[in-house]
């Protein structure tokens, strides 16, 4: 063994002994430092050892839970919850971090333990908005199922706006299928379609039109830089012009009207509609899962 290896082994052993001494004789601050280090290393046994040694601050140490949630360690999160580290309101970042980083299992565990998922965090964001920012479809599905409002404006945008702005197409589709309003406006009176055009996303423009987004050509031409967008993407302009000049077929108008009537419960009740299965699936927009389709092809069913 080289001198360098012996040196680092000695340092590791010394730190380990100091940590053990701190657990026996140290203050709460010392135990907290060791706890955070153990969480960072995903050392379940060490975390358990600290908690059983009598760490008095655990019930109020939301930072420990936030670190474990961000790390994605389900076992340690469960352990902290078992010892009383449970957030009392949305000020704690643990649930938001789990959602943002896509740790769905941890997010669901926190919700199961009664952690508040409604309301807004310190940045005035809803949890559904956070899930949309992270492009986590499974979490969006769960939050919608729990009754979170897809059309609620958070700070300036709705979840549909942020998915469009960030080109999170899968999350965009999820929100649209569940009944998010494609014509909802943000605080600046812009629709998701406006953002899809500015982001030069032909795919998202087509999806939004497919879901019933209304086209106001004059308004779209007033958007900053839109002339350059159309020069680079003439197919977007052609699609918008086609949809503004020609009214949707009757079957699409019926679908849009039914979906608006069912609201944000459409994906949970469409199978109970007294209609043939193919029409139930059409109303639920299940055909949009396969691939982008032109308006003429979509109406063929």
Short mmCIF file of C-alpha atoms in Angstrom, two decimals, residues 80-297:
data_model
loop_
_atom_site.label_atom_id
_atom_site.label_comp_id
_atom_site.label_asym_id
_atom_site.label_seq_id
_atom_site.Cartn_x
_atom_site.Cartn_y
_atom_site.Cartn_z
CA UNK A 80 -37.17 10.26 7.95
CA UNK A 81 -40.95 10.18 7.71
CA UNK A 82 -41.10 7.31 10.22
CA UNK A 83 -39.17 9.48 12.68
CA UNK A 84 -41.60 12.39 12.31
CA UNK A 85 -39.93 14.54 9.66
CA UNK A 86 -43.21 15.45 7.95
CA UNK A 87 -43.79 18.84 6.25
CA UNK A 88 -46.77 20.77 7.58
CA UNK A 89 -47.37 23.01 4.55
CA UNK A 90 -46.19 23.84 1.01
CA UNK A 91 -43.25 25.89 2.30
CA UNK A 92 -41.16 22.73 2.43
CA UNK A 93 -39.38 21.99 -0.85
CA UNK A 94 -39.24 18.21 -0.43
CA UNK A 95 -42.30 17.38 -2.52
CA UNK A 96 -41.46 19.96 -5.18
CA UNK A 97 -37.91 18.62 -5.50
CA UNK A 98 -39.14 15.05 -5.83
CA UNK A 99 -41.59 16.09 -8.54
CA UNK A 100 -39.14 18.32 -10.41
CA UNK A 101 -36.46 15.62 -10.51
CA UNK A 102 -38.91 12.90 -11.56
CA UNK A 103 -38.78 10.82 -8.36
CA UNK A 104 -42.42 9.81 -8.68
CA UNK A 105 -42.21 7.06 -6.06
CA UNK A 106 -40.96 9.54 -3.46
CA UNK A 107 -43.54 12.16 -4.44
CA UNK A 108 -46.36 9.65 -4.09
CA UNK A 109 -44.98 8.49 -0.74
CA UNK A 110 -44.94 12.07 0.57
CA UNK A 111 -48.51 12.63 -0.63
CA UNK A 112 -49.53 9.35 1.01
CA UNK A 113 -48.11 10.66 4.28
CA UNK A 114 -50.33 13.71 4.01
CA UNK A 115 -47.84 16.22 2.66
CA UNK A 116 -49.84 19.08 1.12
CA UNK A 117 -49.87 18.93 -2.67
CA UNK A 118 -52.39 21.69 -3.31
CA UNK A 119 -51.76 25.38 -2.96
CA UNK A 120 -48.52 27.03 -4.03
CA UNK A 121 -44.89 26.93 -3.01
CA UNK A 122 -42.71 29.87 -2.04
CA UNK A 123 -42.31 30.74 -5.72
CA UNK A 124 -46.10 30.87 -6.20
CA UNK A 125 -46.01 27.66 -8.26
CA UNK A 126 -48.48 24.79 -8.12
CA UNK A 127 -47.17 21.24 -7.97
CA UNK A 128 -48.70 20.48 -11.37
CA UNK A 129 -46.76 23.41 -12.81
CA UNK A 130 -43.55 22.01 -11.29
CA UNK A 131 -44.28 18.61 -12.84
CA UNK A 132 -44.84 20.27 -16.21
CA UNK A 133 -41.53 22.14 -15.89
CA UNK A 134 -39.77 18.83 -15.32
CA UNK A 135 -41.64 17.09 -18.17
CA UNK A 136 -42.68 14.20 -15.93
CA UNK A 137 -45.77 12.68 -17.50
CA UNK A 138 -46.42 10.05 -14.81
CA UNK A 139 -46.50 12.73 -12.12
CA UNK A 140 -48.77 14.94 -14.21
CA UNK A 141 -51.16 12.01 -14.64
CA UNK A 142 -51.24 11.40 -10.88
CA UNK A 143 -51.77 15.05 -9.96
CA UNK A 144 -54.60 15.40 -12.47
CA UNK A 145 -56.13 12.27 -10.99
CA UNK A 146 -55.88 13.87 -7.55
CA UNK A 147 -57.86 16.84 -8.84
CA UNK A 148 -55.21 19.50 -9.52
CA UNK A 149 -56.47 22.24 -11.83
CA UNK A 150 -54.69 22.15 -15.19
CA UNK A 151 -55.91 25.63 -16.17
CA UNK A 152 -54.74 27.45 -13.04
CA UNK A 153 -52.33 30.28 -13.78
CA UNK A 154 -49.15 30.04 -11.73
CA UNK A 155 -47.27 33.33 -11.49
CA UNK A 156 -47.69 34.08 -15.19
CA UNK A 157 -48.28 30.77 -16.99
CA UNK A 158 -50.40 27.64 -16.82
CA UNK A 159 -48.86 24.13 -17.03
CA UNK A 160 -49.87 24.03 -20.72
CA UNK A 161 -47.96 27.23 -21.39
CA UNK A 162 -44.75 25.97 -19.81
CA UNK A 163 -44.86 22.63 -21.65
CA UNK A 164 -45.33 24.49 -24.92
CA UNK A 165 -42.60 27.02 -24.20
CA UNK A 166 -40.13 24.26 -23.30
CA UNK A 167 -41.20 21.92 -26.11
CA UNK A 168 -42.19 19.20 -23.64
CA UNK A 169 -44.40 17.46 -26.16
CA UNK A 170 -45.25 14.36 -24.11
CA UNK A 171 -46.41 16.49 -21.18
CA UNK A 172 -48.31 18.74 -23.58
CA UNK A 173 -50.16 15.72 -24.97
CA UNK A 174 -50.90 14.44 -21.48
CA UNK A 175 -52.47 17.75 -20.45
CA UNK A 176 -54.48 18.02 -23.65
CA UNK A 177 -55.82 14.47 -23.36
CA UNK A 178 -56.93 15.14 -19.81
CA UNK A 179 -58.91 18.20 -20.85
CA UNK A 180 -56.60 21.19 -20.41
CA UNK A 181 -58.03 24.21 -22.22
CA UNK A 182 -55.95 24.78 -25.40
CA UNK A 183 -57.24 28.38 -25.52
CA UNK A 184 -56.31 29.33 -21.96
CA UNK A 185 -54.42 32.64 -21.72
CA UNK A 186 -51.61 33.69 -19.42
CA UNK A 187 -51.27 37.06 -17.70
CA UNK A 188 -49.97 38.55 -20.96
CA UNK A 189 -53.03 37.24 -22.85
CA UNK A 190 -50.97 34.73 -24.85
CA UNK A 191 -52.26 31.25 -25.60
CA UNK A 192 -50.22 28.02 -25.78
CA UNK A 193 -50.64 28.24 -29.57
CA UNK A 194 -48.86 31.61 -29.56
CA UNK A 195 -45.94 30.04 -27.73
CA UNK A 196 -45.84 26.98 -29.98
CA UNK A 197 -45.61 29.28 -33.00
CA UNK A 198 -42.83 31.37 -31.44
CA UNK A 199 -40.96 28.17 -30.51
CA UNK A 200 -41.24 27.09 -34.16
CA UNK A 201 -42.74 23.74 -33.18
CA UNK A 202 -44.88 22.53 -36.06
CA UNK A 203 -45.65 19.36 -34.10
CA UNK A 204 -47.00 21.21 -31.06
CA UNK A 205 -48.93 23.66 -33.24
CA UNK A 206 -50.65 20.72 -34.90
CA UNK A 207 -51.42 19.04 -31.59
CA UNK A 208 -52.98 22.21 -30.18
CA UNK A 209 -55.09 22.72 -33.29
CA UNK A 210 -56.09 19.10 -33.13
CA UNK A 211 -57.30 19.70 -29.54
CA UNK A 212 -59.40 22.70 -30.51
CA UNK A 213 -57.08 25.71 -30.30
CA UNK A 214 -58.56 28.74 -32.04
CA UNK A 215 -56.51 30.64 -34.61
CA UNK A 216 -56.46 34.44 -34.59
CA UNK A 217 -54.13 35.29 -37.46
CA UNK A 218 -54.08 39.02 -36.72
CA UNK A 219 -53.09 38.37 -33.12
CA UNK A 220 -50.41 35.86 -34.13
CA UNK A 221 -48.92 38.35 -36.62
CA UNK A 222 -48.58 40.81 -33.73
CA UNK A 223 -46.24 38.48 -31.84
CA UNK A 224 -42.58 39.60 -31.74
CA UNK A 225 -40.38 37.93 -34.35
CA UNK A 226 -43.22 35.94 -35.88
CA UNK A 227 -42.39 37.12 -39.42
CA UNK A 228 -38.97 35.47 -39.14
CA UNK A 229 -40.60 32.35 -37.74
CA UNK A 230 -42.85 32.08 -40.79
CA UNK A 231 -39.93 32.69 -43.13
CA UNK A 232 -38.04 29.79 -41.60
CA UNK A 233 -41.14 27.60 -41.17
CA UNK A 234 -43.64 28.31 -43.96
CA UNK A 235 -45.45 25.05 -43.13
CA UNK A 236 -46.57 26.55 -39.81
CA UNK A 237 -48.09 29.55 -41.58
CA UNK A 238 -49.82 27.27 -44.09
CA UNK A 239 -51.30 25.19 -41.29
CA UNK A 240 -52.55 28.25 -39.42
CA UNK A 241 -54.06 29.76 -42.55
CA UNK A 242 -55.79 26.49 -43.41
CA UNK A 243 -57.33 26.25 -39.96
CA UNK A 244 -58.39 29.90 -39.86
CA UNK A 245 -60.10 29.80 -43.27
CA UNK A 246 -61.81 26.43 -43.03
CA UNK A 247 -64.07 25.58 -40.08
CA UNK A 248 -63.40 22.21 -38.44
CA UNK A 249 -65.52 19.28 -39.64
CA UNK A 250 -68.70 18.62 -37.69
CA UNK A 251 -67.28 15.50 -36.01
CA UNK A 252 -64.42 17.53 -34.56
CA UNK A 253 -66.78 20.26 -33.34
CA UNK A 254 -68.81 17.56 -31.61
CA UNK A 255 -65.70 16.08 -30.02
CA UNK A 256 -64.53 19.46 -28.76
CA UNK A 257 -67.99 20.26 -27.34
CA UNK A 258 -68.21 16.90 -25.54
CA UNK A 259 -64.71 17.24 -24.11
CA UNK A 260 -65.48 20.76 -22.89
CA UNK A 261 -68.62 19.42 -21.22
CA UNK A 262 -66.71 16.64 -19.49
CA UNK A 263 -63.98 19.07 -18.43
CA UNK A 264 -60.88 17.80 -16.67
CA UNK A 265 -62.53 14.46 -15.89
CA UNK A 266 -62.68 13.40 -19.53
CA UNK A 267 -60.05 10.63 -19.24
CA UNK A 268 -61.76 9.16 -16.19
CA UNK A 269 -65.31 9.01 -17.56
CA UNK A 270 -65.05 8.57 -21.33
CA UNK A 271 -65.41 4.77 -21.14
CA UNK A 272 -68.77 5.15 -19.41
CA UNK A 273 -70.26 7.20 -22.27
CA UNK A 274 -73.12 5.39 -24.08
CA UNK A 275 -71.18 5.31 -27.35
CA UNK A 276 -69.37 2.69 -29.45
CA UNK A 277 -65.82 2.05 -28.32
CA UNK A 278 -64.28 3.71 -31.38
CA UNK A 279 -66.14 6.94 -30.61
CA UNK A 280 -65.19 6.76 -26.93
CA UNK A 281 -61.54 6.55 -27.96
CA UNK A 282 -61.98 9.39 -30.43
CA UNK A 283 -63.46 11.64 -27.75
CA UNK A 284 -60.58 10.71 -25.43
CA UNK A 285 -58.11 11.65 -28.20
CA UNK A 286 -56.37 8.31 -27.86
CA UNK A 287 -55.55 8.52 -31.56
CA UNK A 288 -53.20 11.38 -30.75
CA UNK A 289 -50.94 8.94 -28.87
CA UNK A 290 -49.83 7.21 -32.06
CA UNK A 291 -48.34 10.02 -34.11
CA UNK A 292 -49.18 13.51 -35.36
CA UNK A 293 -52.08 13.38 -37.80
CA UNK A 294 -53.42 15.88 -40.25
CA UNK A 295 -56.95 17.13 -39.68
CA UNK A 296 -58.30 15.20 -42.69
CA UNK A 297 -56.85 11.88 -41.46
#
